[in-house]
XYZ file of C-alpha atoms in Angstrom:
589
model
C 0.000 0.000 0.000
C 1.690 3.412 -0.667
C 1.418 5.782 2.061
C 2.510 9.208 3.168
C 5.621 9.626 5.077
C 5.593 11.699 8.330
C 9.006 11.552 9.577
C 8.887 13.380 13.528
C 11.178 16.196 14.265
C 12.624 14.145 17.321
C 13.499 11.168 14.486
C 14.389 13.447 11.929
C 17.493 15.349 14.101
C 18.315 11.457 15.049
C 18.582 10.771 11.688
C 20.933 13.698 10.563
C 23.031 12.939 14.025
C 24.246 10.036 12.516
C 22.401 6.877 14.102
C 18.483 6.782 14.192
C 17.454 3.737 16.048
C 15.769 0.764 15.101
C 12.757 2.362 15.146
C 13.467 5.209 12.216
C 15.303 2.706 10.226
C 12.041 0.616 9.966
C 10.647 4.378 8.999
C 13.510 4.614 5.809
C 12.347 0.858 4.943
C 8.421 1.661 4.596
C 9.066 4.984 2.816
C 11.392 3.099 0.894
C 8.614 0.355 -0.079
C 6.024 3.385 -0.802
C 8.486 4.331 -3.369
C 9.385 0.885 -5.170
C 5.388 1.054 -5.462
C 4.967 4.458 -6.899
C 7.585 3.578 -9.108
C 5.888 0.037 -9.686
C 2.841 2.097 -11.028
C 4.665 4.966 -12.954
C 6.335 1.644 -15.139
C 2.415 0.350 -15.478
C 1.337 3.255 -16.542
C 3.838 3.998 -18.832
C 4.115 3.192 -22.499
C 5.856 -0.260 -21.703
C 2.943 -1.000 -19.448
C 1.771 -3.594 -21.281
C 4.370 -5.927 -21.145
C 4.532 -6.510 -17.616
C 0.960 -6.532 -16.798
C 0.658 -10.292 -16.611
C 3.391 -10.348 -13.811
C 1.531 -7.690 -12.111
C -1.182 -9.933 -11.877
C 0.297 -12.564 -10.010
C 2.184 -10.435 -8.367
C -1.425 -9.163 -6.780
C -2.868 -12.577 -6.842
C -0.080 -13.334 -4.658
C 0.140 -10.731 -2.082
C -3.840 -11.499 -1.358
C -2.658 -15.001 -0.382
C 1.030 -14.216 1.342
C 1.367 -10.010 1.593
C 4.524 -10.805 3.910
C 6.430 -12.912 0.514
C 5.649 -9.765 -2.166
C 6.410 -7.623 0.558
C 9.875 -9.470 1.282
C 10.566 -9.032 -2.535
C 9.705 -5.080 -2.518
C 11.900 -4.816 0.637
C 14.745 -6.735 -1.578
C 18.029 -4.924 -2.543
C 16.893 -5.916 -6.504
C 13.468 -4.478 -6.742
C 14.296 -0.606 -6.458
C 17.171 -0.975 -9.066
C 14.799 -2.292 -11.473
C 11.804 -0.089 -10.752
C 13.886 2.367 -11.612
C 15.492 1.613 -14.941
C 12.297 0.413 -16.036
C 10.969 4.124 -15.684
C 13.128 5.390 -18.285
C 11.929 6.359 -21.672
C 11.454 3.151 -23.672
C 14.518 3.378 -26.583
C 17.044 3.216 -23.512
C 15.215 0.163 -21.435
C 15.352 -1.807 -24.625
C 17.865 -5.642 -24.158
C 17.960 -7.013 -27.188
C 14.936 -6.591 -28.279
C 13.011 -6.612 -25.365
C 12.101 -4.280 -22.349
C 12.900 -3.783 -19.105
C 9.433 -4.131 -17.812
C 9.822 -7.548 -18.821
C 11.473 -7.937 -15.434
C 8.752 -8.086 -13.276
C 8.516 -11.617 -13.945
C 11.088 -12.610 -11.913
C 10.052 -10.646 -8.803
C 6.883 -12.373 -9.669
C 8.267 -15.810 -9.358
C 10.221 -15.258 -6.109
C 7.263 -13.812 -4.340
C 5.207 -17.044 -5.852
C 8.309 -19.288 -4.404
C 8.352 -17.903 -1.208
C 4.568 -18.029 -0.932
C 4.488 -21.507 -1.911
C 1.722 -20.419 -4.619
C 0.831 -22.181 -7.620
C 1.656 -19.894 -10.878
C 2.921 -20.199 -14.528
C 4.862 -17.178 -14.821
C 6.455 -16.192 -18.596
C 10.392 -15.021 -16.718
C 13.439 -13.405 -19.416
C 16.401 -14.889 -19.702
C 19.716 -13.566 -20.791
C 22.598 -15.405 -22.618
C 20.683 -18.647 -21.285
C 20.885 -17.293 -17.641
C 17.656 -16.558 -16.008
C 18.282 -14.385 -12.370
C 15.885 -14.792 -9.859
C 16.805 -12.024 -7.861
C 16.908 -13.148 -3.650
C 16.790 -17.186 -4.864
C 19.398 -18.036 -7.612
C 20.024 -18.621 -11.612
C 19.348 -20.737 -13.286
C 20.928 -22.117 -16.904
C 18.198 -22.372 -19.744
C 18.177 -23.240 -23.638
C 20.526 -20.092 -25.305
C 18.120 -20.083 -28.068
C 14.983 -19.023 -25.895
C 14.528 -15.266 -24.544
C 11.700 -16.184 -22.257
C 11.461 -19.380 -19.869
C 8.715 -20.288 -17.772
C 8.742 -20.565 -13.814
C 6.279 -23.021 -12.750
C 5.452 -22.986 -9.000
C 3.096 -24.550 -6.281
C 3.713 -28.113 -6.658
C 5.107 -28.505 -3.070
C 8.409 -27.263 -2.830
C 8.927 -28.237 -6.008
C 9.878 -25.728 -9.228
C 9.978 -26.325 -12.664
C 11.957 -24.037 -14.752
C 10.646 -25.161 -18.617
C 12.459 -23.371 -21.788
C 12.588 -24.638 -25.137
C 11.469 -28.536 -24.354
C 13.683 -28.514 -21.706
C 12.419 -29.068 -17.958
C 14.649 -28.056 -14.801
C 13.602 -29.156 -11.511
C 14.996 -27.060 -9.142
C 15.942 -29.106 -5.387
C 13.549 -28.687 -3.384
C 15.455 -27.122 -0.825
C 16.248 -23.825 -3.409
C 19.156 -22.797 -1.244
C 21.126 -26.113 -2.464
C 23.055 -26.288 -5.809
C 21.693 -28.387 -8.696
C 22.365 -28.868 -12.073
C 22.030 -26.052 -14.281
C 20.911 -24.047 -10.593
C 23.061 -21.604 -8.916
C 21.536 -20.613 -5.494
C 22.110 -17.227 -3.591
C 23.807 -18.091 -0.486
C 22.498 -16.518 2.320
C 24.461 -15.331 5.191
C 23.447 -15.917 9.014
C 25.103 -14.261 12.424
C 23.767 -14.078 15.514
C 25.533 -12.572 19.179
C 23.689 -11.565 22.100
C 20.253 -12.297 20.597
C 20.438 -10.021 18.069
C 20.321 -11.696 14.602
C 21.281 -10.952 10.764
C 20.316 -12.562 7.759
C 21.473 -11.595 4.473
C 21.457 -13.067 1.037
C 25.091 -13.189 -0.883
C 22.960 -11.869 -3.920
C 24.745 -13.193 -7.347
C 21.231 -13.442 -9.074
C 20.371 -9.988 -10.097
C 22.025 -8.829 -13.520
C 21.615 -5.285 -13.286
C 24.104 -5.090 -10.792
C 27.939 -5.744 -11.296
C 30.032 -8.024 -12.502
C 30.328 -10.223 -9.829
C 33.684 -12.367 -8.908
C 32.500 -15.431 -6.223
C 36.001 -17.103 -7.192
C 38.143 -15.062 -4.616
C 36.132 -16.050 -1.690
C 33.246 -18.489 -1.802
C 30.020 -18.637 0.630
C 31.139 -20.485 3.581
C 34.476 -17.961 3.774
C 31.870 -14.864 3.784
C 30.158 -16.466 6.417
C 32.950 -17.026 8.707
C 33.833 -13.291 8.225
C 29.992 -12.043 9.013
C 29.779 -14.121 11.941
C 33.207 -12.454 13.566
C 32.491 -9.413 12.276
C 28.616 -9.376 13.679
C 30.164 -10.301 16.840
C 32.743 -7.207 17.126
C 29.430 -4.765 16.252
C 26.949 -6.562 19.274
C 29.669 -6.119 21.415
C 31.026 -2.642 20.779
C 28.554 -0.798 18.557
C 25.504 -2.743 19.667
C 23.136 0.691 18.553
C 24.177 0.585 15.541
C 24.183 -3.171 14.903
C 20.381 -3.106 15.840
C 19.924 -0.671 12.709
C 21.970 -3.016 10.397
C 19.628 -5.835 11.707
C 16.748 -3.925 10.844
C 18.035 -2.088 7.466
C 20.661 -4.244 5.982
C 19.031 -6.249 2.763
C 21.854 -7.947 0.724
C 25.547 -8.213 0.418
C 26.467 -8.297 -3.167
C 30.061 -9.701 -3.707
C 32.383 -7.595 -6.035
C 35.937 -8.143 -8.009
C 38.818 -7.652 -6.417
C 40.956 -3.814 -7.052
C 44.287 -4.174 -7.904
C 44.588 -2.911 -4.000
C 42.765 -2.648 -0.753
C 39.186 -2.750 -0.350
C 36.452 -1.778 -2.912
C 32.691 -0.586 -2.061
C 29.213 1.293 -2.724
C 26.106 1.029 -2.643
C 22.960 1.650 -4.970
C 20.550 4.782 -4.593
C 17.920 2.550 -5.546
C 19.285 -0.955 -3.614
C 18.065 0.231 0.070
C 20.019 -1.936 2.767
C 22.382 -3.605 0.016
C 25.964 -2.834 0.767
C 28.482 -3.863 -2.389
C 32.106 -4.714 -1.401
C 34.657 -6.834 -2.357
C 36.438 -9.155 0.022
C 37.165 -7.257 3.127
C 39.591 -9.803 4.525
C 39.012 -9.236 8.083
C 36.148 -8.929 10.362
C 36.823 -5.096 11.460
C 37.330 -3.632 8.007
C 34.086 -5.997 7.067
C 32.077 -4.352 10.406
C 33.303 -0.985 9.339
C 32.284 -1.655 5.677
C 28.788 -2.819 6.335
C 28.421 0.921 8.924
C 29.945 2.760 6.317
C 27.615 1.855 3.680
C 24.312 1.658 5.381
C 24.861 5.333 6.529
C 24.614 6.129 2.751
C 21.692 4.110 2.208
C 19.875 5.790 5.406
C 20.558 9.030 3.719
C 19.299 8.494 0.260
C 16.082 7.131 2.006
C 15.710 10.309 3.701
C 16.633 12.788 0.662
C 13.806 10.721 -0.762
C 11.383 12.191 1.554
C 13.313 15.536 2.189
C 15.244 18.546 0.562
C 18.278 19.227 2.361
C 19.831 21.673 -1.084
C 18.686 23.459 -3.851
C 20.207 24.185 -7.291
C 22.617 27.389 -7.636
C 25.514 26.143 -5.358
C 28.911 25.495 -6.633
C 28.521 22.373 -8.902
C 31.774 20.533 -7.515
C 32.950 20.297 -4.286
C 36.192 19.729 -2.578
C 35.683 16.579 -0.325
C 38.779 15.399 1.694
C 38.097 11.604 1.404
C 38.002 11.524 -2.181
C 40.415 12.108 -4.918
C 38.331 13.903 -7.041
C 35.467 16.942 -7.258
C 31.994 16.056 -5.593
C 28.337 17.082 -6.425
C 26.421 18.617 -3.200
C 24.877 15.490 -2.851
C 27.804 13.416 -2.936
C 29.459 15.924 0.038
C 26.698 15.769 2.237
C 26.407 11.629 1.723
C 30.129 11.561 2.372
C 30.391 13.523 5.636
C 27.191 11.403 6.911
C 28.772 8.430 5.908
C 32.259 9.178 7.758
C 29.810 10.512 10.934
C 29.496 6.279 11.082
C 33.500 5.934 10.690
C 33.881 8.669 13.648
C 32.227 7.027 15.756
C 33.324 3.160 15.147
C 36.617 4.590 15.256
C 35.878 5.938 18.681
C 34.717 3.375 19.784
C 37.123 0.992 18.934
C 39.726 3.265 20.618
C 38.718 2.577 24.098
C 38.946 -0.835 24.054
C 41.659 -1.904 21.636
C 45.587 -1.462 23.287
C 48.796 -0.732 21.890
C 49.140 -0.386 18.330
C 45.805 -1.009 17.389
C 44.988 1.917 19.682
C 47.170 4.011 18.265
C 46.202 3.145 14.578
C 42.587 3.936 16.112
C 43.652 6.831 17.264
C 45.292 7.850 13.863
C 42.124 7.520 12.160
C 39.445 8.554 14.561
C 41.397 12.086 14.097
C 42.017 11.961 10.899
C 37.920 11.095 9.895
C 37.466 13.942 12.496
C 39.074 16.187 10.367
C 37.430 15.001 7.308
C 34.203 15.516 8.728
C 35.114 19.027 9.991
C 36.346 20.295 6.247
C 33.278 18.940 4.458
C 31.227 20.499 6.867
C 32.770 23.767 6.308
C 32.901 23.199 2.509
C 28.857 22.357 2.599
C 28.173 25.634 4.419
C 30.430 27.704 2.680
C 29.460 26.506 -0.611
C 25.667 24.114 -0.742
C 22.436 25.984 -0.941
C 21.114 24.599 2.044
C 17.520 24.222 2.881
C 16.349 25.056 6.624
C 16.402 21.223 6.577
C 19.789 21.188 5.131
C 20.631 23.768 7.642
C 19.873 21.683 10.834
C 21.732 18.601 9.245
C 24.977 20.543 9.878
C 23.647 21.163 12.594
C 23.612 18.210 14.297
C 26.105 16.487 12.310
C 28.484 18.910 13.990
C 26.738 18.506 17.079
C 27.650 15.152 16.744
C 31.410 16.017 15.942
C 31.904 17.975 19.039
C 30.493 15.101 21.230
C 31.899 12.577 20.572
C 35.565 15.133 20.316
C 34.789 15.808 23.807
C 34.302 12.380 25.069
C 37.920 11.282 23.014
C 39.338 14.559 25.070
C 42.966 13.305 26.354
C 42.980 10.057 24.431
C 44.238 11.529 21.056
C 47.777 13.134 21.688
C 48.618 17.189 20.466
C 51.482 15.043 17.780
C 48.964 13.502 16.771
C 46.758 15.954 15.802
C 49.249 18.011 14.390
C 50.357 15.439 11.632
C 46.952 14.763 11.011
C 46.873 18.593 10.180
C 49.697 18.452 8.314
C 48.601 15.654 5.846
C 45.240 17.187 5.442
C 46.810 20.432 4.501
C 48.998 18.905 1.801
C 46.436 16.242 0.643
C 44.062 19.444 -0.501
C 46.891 21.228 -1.709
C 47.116 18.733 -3.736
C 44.171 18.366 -5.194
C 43.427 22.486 -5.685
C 46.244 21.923 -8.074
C 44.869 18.911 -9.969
C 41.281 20.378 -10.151
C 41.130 24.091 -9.164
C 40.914 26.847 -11.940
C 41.332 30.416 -12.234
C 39.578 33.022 -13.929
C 42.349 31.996 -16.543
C 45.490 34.110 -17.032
C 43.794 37.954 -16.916
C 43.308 37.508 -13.135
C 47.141 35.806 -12.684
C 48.516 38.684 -14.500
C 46.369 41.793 -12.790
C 47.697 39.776 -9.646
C 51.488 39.393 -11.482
C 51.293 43.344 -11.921
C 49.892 45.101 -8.252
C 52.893 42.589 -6.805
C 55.364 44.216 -8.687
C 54.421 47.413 -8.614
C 54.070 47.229 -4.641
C 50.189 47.239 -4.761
C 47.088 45.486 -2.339
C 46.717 42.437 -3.969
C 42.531 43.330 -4.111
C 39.879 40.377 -4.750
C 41.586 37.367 -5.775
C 39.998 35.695 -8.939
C 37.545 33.366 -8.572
C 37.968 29.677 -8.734
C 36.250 26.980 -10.327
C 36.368 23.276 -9.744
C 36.313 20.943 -12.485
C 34.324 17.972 -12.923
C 35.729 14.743 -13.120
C 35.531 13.380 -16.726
C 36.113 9.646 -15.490
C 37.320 8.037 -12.302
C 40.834 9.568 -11.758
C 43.400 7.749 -9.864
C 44.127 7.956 -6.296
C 47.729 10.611 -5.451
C 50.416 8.668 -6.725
C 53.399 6.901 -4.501
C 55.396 9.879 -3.946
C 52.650 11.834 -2.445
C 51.533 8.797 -0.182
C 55.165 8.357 0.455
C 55.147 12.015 2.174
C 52.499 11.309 3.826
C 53.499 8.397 5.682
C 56.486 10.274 6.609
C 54.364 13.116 8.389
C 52.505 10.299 10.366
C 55.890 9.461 11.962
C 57.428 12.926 11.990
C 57.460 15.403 15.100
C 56.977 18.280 13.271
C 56.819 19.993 9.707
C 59.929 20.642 7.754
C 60.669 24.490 8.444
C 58.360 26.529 6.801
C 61.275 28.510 4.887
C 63.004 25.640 3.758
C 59.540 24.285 2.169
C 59.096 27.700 0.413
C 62.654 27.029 -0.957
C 62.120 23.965 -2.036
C 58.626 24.536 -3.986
C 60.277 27.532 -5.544
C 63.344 25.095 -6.877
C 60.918 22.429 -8.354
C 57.018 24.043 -8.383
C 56.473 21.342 -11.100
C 56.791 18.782 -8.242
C 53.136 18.587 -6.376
C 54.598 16.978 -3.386
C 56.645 20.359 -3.299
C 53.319 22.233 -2.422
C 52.143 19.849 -0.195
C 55.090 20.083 1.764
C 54.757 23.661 2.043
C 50.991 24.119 2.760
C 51.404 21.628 5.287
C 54.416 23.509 6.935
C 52.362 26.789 6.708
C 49.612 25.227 8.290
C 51.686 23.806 11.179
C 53.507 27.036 12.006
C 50.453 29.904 11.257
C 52.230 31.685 9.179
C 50.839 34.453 7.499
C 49.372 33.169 3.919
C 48.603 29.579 5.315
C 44.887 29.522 4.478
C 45.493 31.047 0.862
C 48.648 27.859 0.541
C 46.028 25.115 1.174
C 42.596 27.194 -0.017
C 44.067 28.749 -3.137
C 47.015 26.574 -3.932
C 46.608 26.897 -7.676
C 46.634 30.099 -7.811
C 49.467 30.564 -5.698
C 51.606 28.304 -8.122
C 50.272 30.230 -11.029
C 51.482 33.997 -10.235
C 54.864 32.554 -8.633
C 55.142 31.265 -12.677
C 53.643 34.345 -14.000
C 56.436 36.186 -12.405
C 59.097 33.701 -13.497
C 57.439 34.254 -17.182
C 56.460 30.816 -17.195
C 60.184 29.333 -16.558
C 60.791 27.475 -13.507
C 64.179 27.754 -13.262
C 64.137 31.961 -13.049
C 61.205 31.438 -10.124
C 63.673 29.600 -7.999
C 65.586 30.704 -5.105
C 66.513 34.361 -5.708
C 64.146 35.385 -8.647
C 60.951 36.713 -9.143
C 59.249 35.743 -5.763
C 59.100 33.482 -2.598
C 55.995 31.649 -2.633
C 55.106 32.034 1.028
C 55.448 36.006 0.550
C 52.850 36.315 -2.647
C 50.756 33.661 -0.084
C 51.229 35.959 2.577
C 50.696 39.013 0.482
C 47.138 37.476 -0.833
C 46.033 36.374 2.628
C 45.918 40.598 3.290
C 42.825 40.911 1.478
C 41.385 37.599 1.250
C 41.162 36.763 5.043
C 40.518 33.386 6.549
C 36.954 33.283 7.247
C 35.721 32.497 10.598
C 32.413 31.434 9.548
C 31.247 28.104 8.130
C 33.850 25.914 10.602
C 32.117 23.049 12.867
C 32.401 25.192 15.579
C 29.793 27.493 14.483
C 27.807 25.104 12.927
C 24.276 24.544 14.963
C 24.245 27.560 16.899
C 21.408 29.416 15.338
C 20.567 26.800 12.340
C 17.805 24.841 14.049
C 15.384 27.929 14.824
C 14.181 27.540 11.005
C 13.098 23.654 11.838
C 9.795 22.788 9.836
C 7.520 20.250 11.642
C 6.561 17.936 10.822
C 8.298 16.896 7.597
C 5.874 15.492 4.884
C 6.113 13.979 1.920
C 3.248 12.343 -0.013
């Protein structure tokens, strides 16, 4: 049945703290269903209608008999995905011939399975696969594009393309001949329970690599992993036993840990082998906090168009849409505070590597804030989720007070000043080279520097890489390092190589550490830094070195005079006044 929404103000600032409860995840999940409905009717309605109006049918006929089975299929991680790519115009949901409405079918089926009710339902296959999204795949004739899924004979289904009849076992969760089954996944600690399917039948989502680790190895590494969130995160394990839908396996990187999750795939969390059970437990927080999210932006407007298009994020390599920001710093709101945590119970060096990155997320958190409210057109809605995310912050900073060491925090400053650096010189722009040489001529001839020129972020054309060795090689070395190489000898040693990146790093991170004058404008407006020191050199590196046209810390310096560091914007100023425009309730129909 759709519904409206009503989401209480007392749920809704839970929300945007970062947890929620059991009780507003359950919220997310009916909205959520609401949605897959509306969406359900939109494809009916729509020009393709007619070609999944038989699997409508039984997909009513069944819910009168067994609501809970079509509503376990709505609730699935597959559903939403293919609600909404069968909503697009009707050229671009076209597979070989054939529509995406088509799809139905199978949701059909697996509600009929689950119900144990008798149907004959007309199911596309692909390549002579047929996905059964939440149950398995099985192999059919390669010459047939449709296969039909015979149910309500016991246990028993009969898969029948082309003359040929597959029995599947009759317990589906077993493999057969020509039948793949989606594993599904069981923990339970404490009492609290989670069951998820290993989903490897749905085709609309990726590529999918079960060689690396099979079932039973995924199990093992749920189990431990379930345990280590009962015992140490047990609020936010009771949301993941409430909200958590599917874990779909994906290949391997080349390196470390890959993962996502689907807009339209509530509760599903994608990831490729984690390895261990703390990176799995931190993997299945991460990503739920991102599906919480989009389940909320579904029912609320936290931004509205005119904002700066791309965003600087400090956990990602490249530019970010408002949207992606604000799911980032929720997302990391779950790290923070898993990270925290973990700190007060782990010893040694796992304490200290805690440590590491319970400050270092901190001050992730704290820069996208700022970046959101210096640059997002917030709604009052948008305005009191900075609000309490920072509220949030600045709790759970208080209650790590004296467990996180001043070194610490300092090299954590220092790598975040070079990392974004960094990037401002991969992605920033100018107002081109008018503004760098108005700038190139006031510095020579003695003058206020005035309003800098404006900068503009670039999107991302495809997914760039990560900072390359040498960068990740400096920062290593500031994790272990007292202090900051002296801010003079870093200005030296951009000017001698400013085609070297790691160059500026070094230097806005030196700045930073010492609060020198021009710091903010070294890791705010790198780029443009770099490009007047060159302006001045005419473009030659080797006459902007030591002893030509400039130092870069002194144009820095001489641009922070009239481009201050604004005070405004920071997490500390974040939620003092934002929540007096609250709207309640919040509404959507």
């Amino acid at each position: 049945m759709i519904e409206p929404q009503v989401i209480p103000d007392p749920v809704f600032d839970s929300l945007v703290g970062g947890e929620g409860g059991r009780e507003a995840v359950l919220l997310l999940r009916r909205s959520r269903r609401s949605r897959s409905l509306l969406l359900l009717k939109q494809v009916l309605d729509g020009p393709c209608g007619p070609a999944a109006s038989a699997a409508a049918d039984v997909l009513a006929d069944v819910e009168r008999a067994a609501p809970a089975a079509v509503a376990s299929v709505l609730d699935g991680p597959s559903f939403g995905s293919w609600a909404r790519h069968a909503t697009r115009a009707c050229p671009a949901h076209r597979h070989d011939g054939r529509c995406a409405t088509q799809g139905l079918a199978a949701f059909a089926a697996v509600a009929a399975v689950r119900a144990d009710t008798a149907v004959t339902v007309s199911v596309p296959s692909y390549d002579g696969l047929l996905h059964l999204p939440g149950l398995g795949t099985a192999m059919t004739s390669g010459s047939s594009p449709q296969a039909l899924v015979v149910t309500g004979d016991g246990p028993a289904v009969q898969i029948r393309s082309a003359g040929h009849v597959l029995r599947l076992p009759r317990d589906h969760s077993r493999a057969g001949r020509d039948w793949q089954p989606v594993a599904w996944l069981r923990a339970e600690h404490r009492g609290l329970a989670l069951a998820l399917p290993l989903e490897t039948a749905d085709r609309l989502l990726p590529a999918l690599d079960t060689v690396q680790a099979r079932p039973a190895a995924w199990q093992g590494l749920l189990r431990s992993a379930w345990e280590l969130l009962v015992e140490r995160h047990p609020r936010r394990a009771e949301e993941l036993a409430s909200g958590l839908t599917a874990i779909v396996p994906l290949p391997a990187p080349a390196r470390g840990v890959t993962s996502s999750t689907s807009r339209h795939a509530f509760g599903a969390v994608l990831t490729s082998w984690p390895a261990e059970p703390q990176r799995m437990a931190l993997t299945l927080l991460h990503e739920f906090q991102h599906s919480k999210l989009s389940a909320l932006t579904d029912l609320v407007t936290l931004y509205e168009p005119g904002g700066r298009p791309w965003l600087f994020a400090p956990w990602r390599p490249d530019p970010r849409p408002p949207g992606g920001l604000l799911q980032g710093i929720y997302a990391h709101l779950g790290d923070l505070a898993f990270w925290h945590d973990l700190g007060g119970v782990v010893r040694d060096a796992e304490q200290a590597d805690a440590a590491w990155r319970f400050a270092q997320v901190r001050a992730h958190v704290e820069r996208g804030l700022a970046e959101a409210a210096a640059h997002v057109r917030l709604t009052a809605l948008g305005e009191r989720f900075l609000a309490r995310a920072g509220k949030t912050v600045r709790a759970l900073d208080s209650r790590a007070r004296g467990s996180v060491d001043e070194r610490l925090l300092r090299a954590v400053a220092r790598v975040e000043a070079g990392s974004e650096a960094v990037w401002r010189l991969r992605w920033a722009m100018t107002e081109a080279t008018p503004g760098v040489r108005r700038l190139a001529a006031l510095w020579l001839a003695a003058l206020p520097a005035g309003r800098l020129p404006a900068d503009e972020i670039g999107s991302a054309p495809s997914a760039p890489d990560g900072p390359g060795p040498e960068l990740a090689r400096w920062a290593a070395r500031q994790r272990g390092a007292d202090r900051a190489v002296p801010v003079a000898a870093a200005a030296q040693a951009a000017a001698a190589r400013p085609d070297h990146v790691e160059r500026w790093a070094e230097l806005a991170a030196a700045a930073e550490a010492e609060q020198v004058a021009g710091a903010f404008v070294l890791g705010r407006r790198t780029e443009l830094v770099k490009a007047l020191f060159l302006e001045l050199a005419g473009g030659d590196p080797a006459l902007a070195g030591p002893g030509g046209a400039a130092d870069p810390l002194a144009l820095a310096a001489w641009m922070e005079q009239t481009e201050p560091r604004p005070e405004d914007g920071t997490v500390q100023n974040i939620g003092v006044s934002m929540s007096q425009n609250a709207r309640s309730p919040l509404r959507n129909t």
